[in-house]
Amino acid sequence: MTSIRIRAARTNNLRSVDIDVPRGRLVVFAGVSGSGKSSLVFDTIAAEAGYQVNESYPPFVRNRLPRWTRPEVDLIDGLSPVVVIDQKRLGGNARSTVGTITDAYTYLRLLFSRIGQPYVGESNHFSFNDPAGMCPACSGLGETLVPDMEQVLDPDLSLEQGAIRLPGFAAGQYWYRRYAELGAFDPTVPLRDWTPAEREALLHGGPPAAALRPRPPKDYEGVIELFERVYMHTSDNLSERK
């Protein structure tokens, strides 16, 4: 059958609607709020399709499936099993998409892993939610957040004067003491007068920090490393304040 036939649909606010919905095409139901779009799509077509699928299972299975109420309609045929994506926003986090919610993405990844050229590996290599497939820069989220250095740092000030504008770095506070009392930095000298290697060690750690004397402890983190770990790498969904 090339279409879904509906005759005298009376679900909710529908008033004996007759319609033929072509199959194998993208069909959009448009109209003002309250015109019956949801009643036709969800409460008529999807409800009847779900009911028919449930009826094909034995009672033991039916009792554990979602229950569908048959729509008020004189005739409806030409249906097949449906995937219902409701009008609510997807739950979860930034990694939740229509593909992951419906499991369509699972089969798409499997398809790519079987016929994709060049071959890159198993299906998890095509997943932005798996370390084997996600972009190392954005962790599969499609965007990369980096600190605004002009907001983080005032190079005309010393550590003692508040050169680092992040919480906890005011003179005498915990994070301030962690760097000012290290012995490798002069907290009274404006950062602009530091050597490039000293600024790199303060901000990013790494080999420049290892070259400092006295040498920092093994768990030493640069200011930016610390900021990204505490504020940016703790959740997929960052608050506006963070």
Coordinates of N, CA, C and O in Angstrom, one line a residue, residues 35-221:
S35 N -4.7 22.9 16.4 CA -5.4 22.5 15.2 C -5.5 21.0 15.0 O -6.2 20.6 14.1
G36 N -4.8 20.3 15.9 CA -5.0 18.8 15.8 C -3.8 18.1 15.2 O -3.9 16.9 14.9
K37 N -2.6 18.7 15.1 CA -1.5 18.1 14.6 C -1.0 16.9 15.4 O -0.9 15.8 14.9
S38 N -0.9 17.1 16.7 CA -0.5 16.0 17.6 C -1.5 15.0 17.7 O -1.2 13.8 17.8
S39 N -2.8 15.3 17.7 CA -3.9 14.4 17.7 C -3.8 13.4 16.5 O -4.1 12.2 16.7
L40 N -3.5 14.0 15.4 CA -3.4 13.1 14.2 C -2.2 12.3 14.1 O -2.2 11.1 13.9
V41 N -1.0 12.9 14.5 CA 0.3 12.1 14.3 C 0.5 11.2 15.5 O 0.7 10.0 15.3
F42 N 0.4 11.7 16.7 CA 0.7 10.9 17.9 C -0.5 10.0 18.4 O -0.4 8.8 18.6
D43 N -1.7 10.7 18.5 CA -2.8 10.0 19.1 C -3.7 9.2 18.1 O -4.6 8.5 18.6
T44 N -3.4 9.3 16.9 CA -4.1 8.5 15.9 C -3.2 7.5 15.2 O -3.3 6.3 15.3
I45 N -2.3 8.1 14.4 CA -1.4 7.2 13.6 C -0.4 6.4 14.5 O -0.4 5.1 14.4
A46 N 0.3 7.1 15.3 CA 1.2 6.3 16.2 C 0.5 5.4 17.2 O 1.0 4.3 17.4
A47 N -0.6 5.8 17.7 CA -1.3 5.0 18.7 C -1.8 3.7 18.0 O -1.7 2.7 18.6
E48 N -2.4 3.8 16.8 CA -2.9 2.6 16.2 C -1.7 1.7 15.8 O -1.8 0.5 15.9
A49 N -0.6 2.3 15.3 CA 0.5 1.5 14.9 C 1.1 0.8 16.1 O 1.4 -0.4 16.0
G50 N 1.2 1.5 17.2 CA 1.7 0.8 18.4 C 0.8 -0.3 18.9 O 1.2 -1.3 19.4
Y51 N -0.5 0.0 18.8 CA -1.5 -1.0 19.3 C -1.4 -2.3 18.4 O -1.4 -3.4 18.9
Q52 N -1.3 -2.1 17.1 CA -1.2 -3.3 16.2 C 0.1 -4.1 16.5 O 0.1 -5.3 16.4
V53 N 1.2 -3.4 16.7 CA 2.5 -4.1 17.0 C 2.3 -4.9 18.3 O 2.7 -6.1 18.4
N54 N 1.7 -4.3 19.4 CA 1.6 -5.0 20.6 C 0.7 -6.2 20.5 O 0.9 -7.2 21.2
E55 N -0.3 -6.1 19.6 CA -1.2 -7.3 19.5 C -0.5 -8.5 18.8 O -1.1 -9.6 18.9
S56 N 0.6 -8.3 18.2 CA 1.3 -9.4 17.6 C 2.1 -10.2 18.6 O 2.7 -11.2 18.2
Y57 N 2.2 -9.7 19.9 CA 3.0 -10.4 20.9 C 2.0 -11.2 21.8 O 0.9 -10.8 21.9
P58 N 2.6 -12.2 22.5 CA 1.7 -12.9 23.5 C 1.4 -12.1 24.7 O 2.1 -11.1 24.9
P59 N 0.4 -12.4 25.4 CA 0.0 -11.6 26.6 C 1.1 -11.3 27.6 O 1.2 -10.2 28.1
F60 N 2.0 -12.3 27.8 CA 3.1 -12.0 28.8 C 4.0 -10.8 28.3 O 4.4 -10.0 29.1
V61 N 4.3 -10.7 27.0 CA 5.1 -9.6 26.5 C 4.3 -8.3 26.5 O 4.8 -7.3 26.8
R62 N 3.0 -8.4 26.1 CA 2.2 -7.2 26.0 C 2.0 -6.5 27.3 O 2.0 -5.3 27.4
N63 N 2.0 -7.3 28.4 CA 1.9 -6.7 29.7 C 3.1 -5.9 30.1 O 3.0 -5.1 31.1
R64 N 4.2 -6.0 29.4 CA 5.4 -5.3 29.7 C 5.8 -4.3 28.7 O 6.8 -3.7 28.8
L65 N 4.9 -4.1 27.7 CA 5.1 -3.0 26.7 C 4.3 -1.8 27.0 O 3.3 -1.8 27.7
P66 N 4.7 -0.6 26.4 CA 3.9 0.6 26.6 C 2.4 0.3 26.1 O 2.2 -0.4 25.1
R67 N 1.5 0.8 26.8 CA 0.1 0.6 26.4 C -0.4 1.7 25.5 O -0.2 2.9 25.8
W68 N -1.1 1.3 24.4 CA -1.6 2.2 23.5 C -3.1 2.2 23.5 O -3.7 1.1 23.5
T69 N -3.8 3.3 23.5 CA -5.2 3.4 23.4 C -5.6 3.6 21.9 O -5.1 4.5 21.3
R70 N -6.5 2.7 21.5 CA -6.9 2.8 20.0 C -7.6 4.2 19.8 O -8.4 4.6 20.6
P71 N -7.3 4.8 18.7 CA -7.9 6.1 18.4 C -9.4 5.9 17.9 O -9.8 4.9 17.4
E72 N -10.1 7.0 18.0 CA -11.5 7.1 17.5 C -11.4 7.3 16.0 O -11.1 8.5 15.6
V73 N -11.7 6.3 15.2 CA -11.6 6.5 13.8 C -12.4 5.3 13.1 O -12.5 4.2 13.7
D74 N -13.0 5.6 12.0 CA -13.8 4.6 11.3 C -12.9 3.6 10.6 O -13.2 2.4 10.5
L75 N -11.8 4.1 10.0 CA -10.9 3.3 9.2 C -9.5 3.9 9.3 O -9.3 5.1 9.2
I76 N -8.5 3.0 9.5 CA -7.1 3.3 9.4 C -6.3 2.1 9.0 O -6.4 1.1 9.6
D77 N -5.6 2.2 7.8 CA -4.9 1.0 7.4 C -3.6 1.6 6.6 O -3.4 2.8 6.5
G78 N -2.8 0.6 6.2 CA -1.5 1.0 5.6 C -0.4 1.3 6.5 O 0.6 1.9 6.2
L79 N -0.6 0.9 7.8 CA 0.4 1.3 8.8 C 1.5 0.3 8.9 O 1.4 -0.9 8.4
S80 N 2.6 0.7 9.4 CA 3.8 -0.2 9.7 C 4.3 0.2 11.1 O 3.9 1.2 11.6
P81 N 5.2 -0.6 11.7 CA 5.8 -0.2 13.0 C 6.4 1.2 12.9 O 7.0 1.6 11.9
V82 N 6.2 2.0 14.0 CA 6.7 3.4 14.0 C 7.7 3.6 15.1 O 7.8 2.8 16.1
V83 N 8.5 4.6 15.0 CA 9.4 5.1 16.0 C 8.9 6.5 16.4 O 8.8 7.4 15.6
V84 N 8.5 6.6 17.6 CA 7.8 7.8 18.1 C 8.9 8.7 18.8 O 9.5 8.3 19.8
I85 N 9.1 9.9 18.3 CA 9.9 10.9 19.0 C 9.0 12.0 19.4 O 8.5 12.7 18.6
D86 N 8.7 12.1 20.7 CA 7.7 13.1 21.1 C 8.2 14.5 21.0 O 9.3 14.8 20.6
Q87 N 7.4 15.4 21.4 CA 7.6 16.8 21.2 C 8.4 17.5 22.4 O 8.7 18.6 22.4
K88 N 8.8 16.7 23.4 CA 9.6 17.2 24.5 C 11.0 17.2 24.1 O 11.5 16.5 23.2
R89 N 11.8 18.1 24.7 CA 13.2 18.1 24.5 C 13.9 16.9 25.0 O 13.4 16.3 25.9
L90 N 14.9 16.5 24.3 CA 15.6 15.3 24.7 C 16.3 15.5 26.0 O 16.8 16.5 26.3
G91 N 16.2 14.4 26.9 CA 16.8 14.5 28.2 C 18.3 14.2 28.0 O 18.9 14.1 26.9
G92 N 18.9 13.9 29.2 CA 20.3 13.6 29.1 C 21.2 14.9 29.0 O 20.9 15.9 29.5
N93 N 22.3 14.7 28.2 CA 23.2 15.9 28.1 C 23.5 16.1 26.7 O 22.8 15.7 25.8
A94 N 24.6 16.8 26.4 CA 25.0 17.2 25.0 C 25.3 16.0 24.2 O 25.3 16.1 22.9
R95 N 25.5 14.8 24.8 CA 25.8 13.6 24.0 C 24.5 12.9 23.5 O 24.6 11.9 22.8
S96 N 23.4 13.4 23.9 CA 22.1 12.7 23.6 C 21.6 13.4 22.3 O 21.4 14.6 22.3
T97 N 21.3 12.6 21.3 CA 20.8 13.1 20.0 C 19.6 12.2 19.6 O 19.3 11.2 20.3
V98 N 18.9 12.6 18.6 CA 17.9 11.7 18.0 C 18.4 10.4 17.7 O 17.8 9.3 17.9
G99 N 19.6 10.3 17.1 CA 20.2 9.0 16.7 C 20.5 8.2 17.9 O 20.3 6.9 17.9
T100 N 21.0 8.7 19.0 CA 21.4 7.9 20.2 C 20.1 7.5 20.9 O 20.0 6.4 21.4
I101 N 19.1 8.4 21.0 CA 17.9 8.0 21.7 C 17.1 6.9 21.0 O 16.5 6.0 21.7
T102 N 17.1 6.9 19.7 CA 16.3 5.9 18.9 C 17.1 4.7 18.6 O 16.6 3.7 18.0
D103 N 18.4 4.7 18.9 CA 19.3 3.6 18.5 C 19.6 3.5 17.1 O 20.3 2.6 16.6
A104 N 19.1 4.5 16.3 CA 19.5 4.6 14.9 C 21.0 4.8 14.7 O 21.6 4.2 13.7
Y105 N 21.6 5.5 15.6 CA 23.0 5.8 15.5 C 23.8 4.5 15.6 O 24.9 4.3 15.0
T106 N 23.3 3.6 16.4 CA 24.0 2.3 16.6 C 24.2 1.6 15.3 O 25.2 1.1 14.9
Y107 N 23.1 1.5 14.6 CA 23.1 0.8 13.3 C 23.8 1.5 12.2 O 24.5 0.9 11.3
L108 N 23.8 2.9 12.3 CA 24.6 3.7 11.3 C 26.1 3.4 11.5 O 26.8 3.3 10.6
R109 N 26.5 3.4 12.8 CA 27.9 3.1 13.1 C 28.3 1.7 12.6 O 29.4 1.5 12.1
L110 N 27.4 0.8 12.8 CA 27.7 -0.6 12.4 C 27.8 -0.6 10.9 O 28.7 -1.3 10.3
L111 N 27.0 0.1 10.1 CA 27.0 0.2 8.7 C 28.4 0.7 8.2 O 29.0 0.2 7.3
F112 N 28.8 1.8 8.8 CA 30.0 2.5 8.4 C 31.2 1.5 8.7 O 32.2 1.5 8.0
S113 N 31.2 0.8 9.8 CA 32.3 -0.1 10.2 C 32.4 -1.3 9.3 O 33.4 -1.9 9.2
R114 N 31.3 -1.6 8.6 CA 31.3 -2.8 7.6 C 31.6 -2.4 6.2 O 32.3 -3.1 5.5
I115 N 31.1 -1.2 5.8 CA 31.3 -0.9 4.3 C 32.2 0.4 4.1 O 32.5 0.7 3.0
G116 N 32.5 1.1 5.2 CA 33.3 2.3 5.1 C 34.7 2.1 4.5 O 35.4 1.2 4.8
Q117 N 35.1 3.0 3.6 CA 36.4 3.0 3.1 C 37.0 4.4 3.2 O 36.4 5.4 2.9
P118 N 38.2 4.5 3.7 CA 39.1 3.4 4.2 C 38.6 2.9 5.5 O 37.9 3.6 6.3
Y119 N 39.0 1.7 5.8 CA 38.5 1.0 7.0 C 39.3 1.6 8.2 O 40.5 1.7 8.2
V120 N 38.5 1.9 9.3 CA 39.2 2.5 10.4 C 39.0 1.7 11.7 O 39.5 2.1 12.8
G121 N 38.2 0.6 11.7 CA 38.0 -0.2 12.9 C 36.6 -0.5 13.2 O 35.7 -0.4 12.3
E122 N 36.3 -1.0 14.4 CA 35.0 -1.4 14.8 C 34.1 -0.2 14.9 O 34.5 0.9 14.8
S123 N 32.8 -0.5 15.2 CA 31.8 0.5 15.2 C 32.0 1.6 16.2 O 31.6 2.7 16.0
N124 N 32.7 1.2 17.3 CA 32.9 2.3 18.3 C 33.9 3.4 17.8 O 33.9 4.5 18.4
H125 N 34.6 3.1 16.8 CA 35.5 4.1 16.2 C 34.7 5.2 15.5 O 35.3 6.2 15.1
F126 N 33.5 5.0 15.3 CA 32.6 6.0 14.6 C 31.7 6.7 15.6 O 30.8 7.4 15.2
S127 N 32.0 6.5 16.9 CA 31.1 7.1 17.9 C 31.8 8.3 18.6 O 32.9 8.2 19.0
F128 N 31.1 9.4 18.6 CA 31.6 10.6 19.3 C 31.5 10.4 20.8 O 31.9 11.3 21.6
N129 N 30.8 9.4 21.3 CA 30.7 9.1 22.7 C 31.7 8.1 23.3 O 31.7 7.7 24.4
D130 N 32.6 7.6 22.4 CA 33.6 6.6 22.7 C 35.0 7.2 22.5 O 35.3 7.8 21.5
P131 N 35.9 7.0 23.5 CA 37.3 7.5 23.3 C 37.9 7.1 22.0 O 38.8 7.8 21.5
A132 N 37.5 5.9 21.5 CA 38.1 5.4 20.3 C 37.7 6.3 19.0 O 38.4 6.3 18.0
G133 N 36.6 6.9 19.1 CA 36.1 7.7 18.0 C 36.0 9.2 18.2 O 35.8 9.9 17.2
M134 N 36.0 9.6 19.4 CA 35.7 11.0 19.6 C 36.9 11.9 19.3 O 38.1 11.4 19.4
C135 N 36.7 13.1 18.9 CA 37.7 14.1 18.6 C 38.5 14.4 19.9 O 37.8 14.7 20.9
P136 N 39.8 14.3 19.9 CA 40.5 14.5 21.2 C 40.5 16.0 21.6 O 40.7 16.3 22.8
A137 N 40.2 16.9 20.7 CA 40.2 18.3 21.0 C 38.9 18.7 21.7 O 38.9 19.5 22.7
C138 N 37.8 18.2 21.2 CA 36.5 18.6 21.8 C 35.8 17.5 22.5 O 34.6 17.7 23.0
S139 N 36.4 16.3 22.6 CA 35.8 15.2 23.3 C 34.5 14.8 22.7 O 33.6 14.3 23.4
G140 N 34.3 15.0 21.4 CA 33.1 14.5 20.7 C 31.9 15.5 20.9 O 30.8 15.1 20.4
L141 N 32.1 16.6 21.4 CA 31.0 17.6 21.7 C 30.8 18.6 20.5 O 29.8 19.3 20.5
G142 N 31.8 18.7 19.7 CA 31.6 19.6 18.5 C 32.1 21.0 18.8 O 32.0 21.8 17.9
E143 N 32.5 21.3 20.0 CA 33.0 22.6 20.3 C 34.1 22.6 21.3 O 34.1 21.6 22.1
T144 N 34.9 23.5 21.3 CA 36.0 23.6 22.3 C 36.0 24.9 23.0 O 35.9 25.9 22.4
L145 N 36.0 24.8 24.3 CA 36.0 26.0 25.2 C 37.5 26.2 25.7 O 38.1 25.3 26.1
V146 N 37.9 27.5 25.6 CA 39.2 27.8 26.1 C 39.1 29.1 26.9 O 38.2 29.9 26.7
P147 N 40.0 29.2 27.9 CA 39.9 30.4 28.8 C 40.3 31.7 28.0 O 41.1 31.6 27.1
D148 N 39.6 32.8 28.3 CA 40.0 34.1 27.7 C 41.1 34.7 28.5 O 40.9 35.1 29.7
M149 N 42.3 34.7 28.0 CA 43.5 35.1 28.8 C 43.4 36.5 29.3 O 43.9 36.9 30.3
E150 N 42.7 37.4 28.5 CA 42.6 38.8 28.9 C 41.7 38.9 30.2 O 41.8 39.8 31.0
Q151 N 40.8 37.9 30.4 CA 40.0 37.9 31.6 C 40.7 37.2 32.7 O 40.4 37.5 33.9
V152 N 41.6 36.3 32.4 CA 42.2 35.5 33.5 C 43.4 36.3 34.1 O 43.6 36.2 35.3
L153 N 44.1 37.1 33.2 CA 45.4 37.6 33.6 C 45.5 39.1 33.4 O 45.1 39.6 32.4
D154 N 46.2 39.8 34.3 CA 46.5 41.2 34.1 C 48.1 41.2 34.2 O 48.6 41.3 35.3
P155 N 48.8 41.3 33.1 CA 50.2 41.2 33.2 C 50.9 42.4 33.8 O 52.1 42.4 34.1
D156 N 50.2 43.5 33.9 CA 50.8 44.7 34.5 C 50.9 44.6 36.0 O 51.5 45.5 36.7
L157 N 50.3 43.6 36.6 CA 50.3 43.4 38.1 C 51.1 42.3 38.5 O 51.4 41.4 37.7
S158 N 51.5 42.2 39.7 CA 52.3 41.1 40.3 C 51.2 40.1 40.9 O 50.1 40.5 41.0
L159 N 51.7 39.0 41.3 CA 50.8 38.0 41.9 C 50.3 38.6 43.2 O 49.1 38.5 43.5
E160 N 51.1 39.3 43.9 CA 50.7 40.0 45.2 C 49.6 41.0 44.9 O 48.8 41.2 45.8
Q161 N 49.6 41.7 43.8 CA 48.7 42.7 43.5 C 47.4 42.2 42.8 O 46.5 43.0 42.5
G162 N 47.4 40.9 42.6 CA 46.2 40.3 42.0 C 46.2 40.1 40.5 O 45.2 40.3 39.8
A163 N 47.4 39.7 40.0 CA 47.5 39.5 38.5 C 46.6 38.4 38.0 O 46.1 38.5 36.8
I164 N 46.4 37.4 38.8 CA 45.5 36.3 38.4 C 44.1 36.6 38.9 O 43.9 36.7 40.1
R165 N 43.1 36.8 38.0 CA 41.8 37.2 38.4 C 40.8 36.1 38.7 O 39.6 36.4 38.8
L166 N 41.3 34.9 38.8 CA 40.4 33.8 39.1 C 40.1 33.7 40.6 O 40.8 34.2 41.4
P167 N 39.0 33.1 41.0 CA 38.6 32.9 42.4 C 39.7 32.2 43.1 O 40.3 31.2 42.7
G168 N 40.0 32.7 44.3 CA 41.0 32.0 45.2 C 42.5 32.5 45.0 O 43.4 32.0 45.7
F169 N 42.7 33.5 44.1 CA 44.0 33.9 43.8 C 44.4 35.3 44.4 O 45.4 35.8 44.1
A170 N 43.5 35.9 45.2 CA 43.8 37.1 45.8 C 44.9 36.9 46.9 O 45.1 35.8 47.4
A171 N 45.7 37.9 47.2 CA 46.8 37.8 48.1 C 46.4 37.1 49.4 O 45.4 37.6 50.0
G172 N 47.1 36.1 49.8 CA 46.8 35.4 51.0 C 45.8 34.2 50.9 O 45.8 33.4 51.8
Q173 N 45.1 34.1 49.8 CA 44.1 33.0 49.6 C 44.8 31.7 49.2 O 46.0 31.7 48.9
Y174 N 44.1 30.6 49.2 CA 44.7 29.3 49.1 C 45.5 29.2 47.8 O 46.6 28.8 47.8
W175 N 44.8 29.5 46.6 CA 45.5 29.2 45.4 C 46.7 30.2 45.2 O 47.7 29.9 44.6
Y176 N 46.5 31.4 45.7 CA 47.6 32.4 45.7 C 48.8 31.8 46.4 O 50.0 31.8 45.9
R177 N 48.6 31.3 47.6 CA 49.8 30.7 48.3 C 50.4 29.6 47.6 O 51.7 29.4 47.7
R178 N 49.6 28.8 46.9 CA 50.2 27.6 46.2 C 51.2 28.0 45.2 O 52.2 27.3 45.0
Y179 N 51.1 29.1 44.6 CA 52.1 29.6 43.6 C 53.1 30.6 44.2 O 54.3 30.5 43.9
A180 N 52.6 31.5 45.0 CA 53.5 32.6 45.5 C 54.5 32.0 46.5 O 55.6 32.5 46.6
E181 N 54.1 30.9 47.2 CA 55.0 30.4 48.2 C 55.8 29.2 47.6 O 56.5 28.5 48.4
L182 N 55.8 29.0 46.3 CA 56.5 27.9 45.7 C 58.0 28.1 45.8 O 58.8 27.2 45.8
G183 N 58.4 29.4 45.7 CA 59.8 29.7 45.8 C 60.5 30.0 44.5 O 61.6 30.5 44.3
A184 N 59.7 29.6 43.4 CA 60.3 29.7 42.0 C 59.8 31.0 41.4 O 60.4 31.4 40.4
F185 N 58.8 31.7 41.9 CA 58.2 32.9 41.3 C 58.4 34.0 42.4 O 58.2 33.8 43.6
D186 N 58.6 35.2 41.8 CA 58.7 36.4 42.7 C 57.3 37.1 42.7 O 56.9 37.7 41.7
P187 N 56.6 37.0 43.8 CA 55.2 37.5 43.8 C 55.1 39.0 43.8 O 54.0 39.6 43.7
T188 N 56.2 39.7 43.9 CA 56.2 41.2 43.9 C 56.5 41.8 42.5 O 56.4 43.0 42.4
V189 N 56.9 41.0 41.6 CA 57.3 41.5 40.3 C 56.1 41.4 39.3 O 55.5 40.3 39.2
P190 N 55.7 42.4 38.5 CA 54.7 42.3 37.6 C 55.0 41.2 36.6 O 56.1 41.0 36.1
L191 N 53.9 40.5 36.1 CA 54.1 39.3 35.3 C 54.7 39.8 33.9 O 55.4 39.0 33.3
R192 N 54.5 41.0 33.5 CA 55.1 41.4 32.3 C 56.6 41.4 32.3 O 57.2 41.3 31.2
D193 N 57.2 41.5 33.5 CA 58.6 41.5 33.6 C 59.2 40.2 33.8 O 60.4 40.0 34.0
W194 N 58.4 39.2 33.9 CA 58.9 37.8 34.0 C 59.4 37.3 32.7 O 59.1 37.9 31.6
T195 N 60.3 36.3 32.7 CA 60.7 35.7 31.4 C 59.6 34.9 30.8 O 58.7 34.5 31.5
P196 N 59.6 34.8 29.5 CA 58.6 34.0 28.8 C 58.5 32.6 29.4 O 57.4 32.0 29.6
A197 N 59.6 32.0 29.8 CA 59.6 30.6 30.4 C 58.9 30.6 31.7 O 58.2 29.7 32.1
E198 N 59.1 31.7 32.5 CA 58.4 31.7 33.8 C 56.9 31.9 33.7 O 56.2 31.2 34.4
R199 N 56.5 32.7 32.7 CA 55.0 32.9 32.5 C 54.4 31.6 32.0 O 53.3 31.2 32.4
E200 N 55.1 30.9 31.1 CA 54.7 29.6 30.6 C 54.6 28.6 31.7 O 53.6 27.8 31.8
A201 N 55.5 28.6 32.6 CA 55.5 27.6 33.7 C 54.4 27.9 34.7 O 53.7 27.0 35.2
L202 N 54.1 29.2 34.9 CA 53.0 29.6 35.8 C 51.7 29.2 35.2 O 50.8 28.7 35.9
L203 N 51.5 29.4 33.9 CA 50.2 29.3 33.3 C 49.9 27.8 32.9 O 48.8 27.3 33.0
H204 N 50.9 27.2 32.3 CA 50.7 25.9 31.6 C 51.5 24.7 32.2 O 51.3 23.6 31.7
G205 N 52.4 25.0 33.1 CA 53.2 23.9 33.6 C 54.1 23.3 32.6 O 54.8 24.0 31.8
G206 N 54.1 21.9 32.5 CA 54.9 21.2 31.5 C 56.4 21.4 31.7 O 56.9 21.6 32.8
P207 N 57.2 21.2 30.6 CA 58.7 21.3 30.7 C 59.2 22.6 31.3 O 60.1 22.5 32.1
P208 N 58.6 23.8 31.0 CA 59.1 25.0 31.7 C 58.9 24.9 33.2 O 59.8 25.4 33.9
A209 N 57.9 24.3 33.7 CA 57.7 24.2 35.1 C 58.8 23.2 35.7 O 59.3 23.4 36.8
A210 N 59.1 22.2 35.0 CA 60.1 21.2 35.4 C 61.5 21.8 35.5 O 62.3 21.3 36.3
A211 N 61.7 22.9 34.8 CA 63.0 23.5 34.8 C 63.1 24.6 35.8 O 64.2 25.2 36.0
L212 N 62.1 24.9 36.6 CA 62.1 25.9 37.6 C 63.0 25.4 38.8 O 63.1 24.2 39.0
R213 N 63.6 26.4 39.5 CA 64.3 26.1 40.7 C 63.9 27.0 41.8 O 63.9 28.2 41.7
P214 N 63.5 26.4 43.0 CA 63.4 25.0 43.2 C 62.3 24.4 42.4 O 61.3 25.0 41.9
R215 N 62.5 23.1 42.1 CA 61.5 22.3 41.2 C 60.2 22.1 41.9 O 60.1 21.8 43.1
P216 N 59.1 22.4 41.2 CA 57.8 22.2 41.8 C 57.5 20.8 42.1 O 58.1 19.8 41.6
P217 N 56.5 20.5 43.0 CA 56.1 19.1 43.3 C 55.6 18.4 42.1 O 55.2 19.0 41.1
K218 N 55.5 17.1 42.2 CA 55.1 16.3 41.0 C 53.6 16.6 40.6 O 53.2 16.4 39.5
D219 N 52.8 17.0 41.6 CA 51.4 17.3 41.3 C 51.1 18.7 40.8 O 50.0 19.2 40.8
Y220 N 52.2 19.4 40.5 CA 52.1 20.8 40.1 C 51.2 21.0 38.8 O 51.4 20.2 37.9
E221 N 50.3 21.9 38.9 CA 49.6 22.3 37.7 C 49.7 23.8 37.4 O 49.7 24.6 38.3

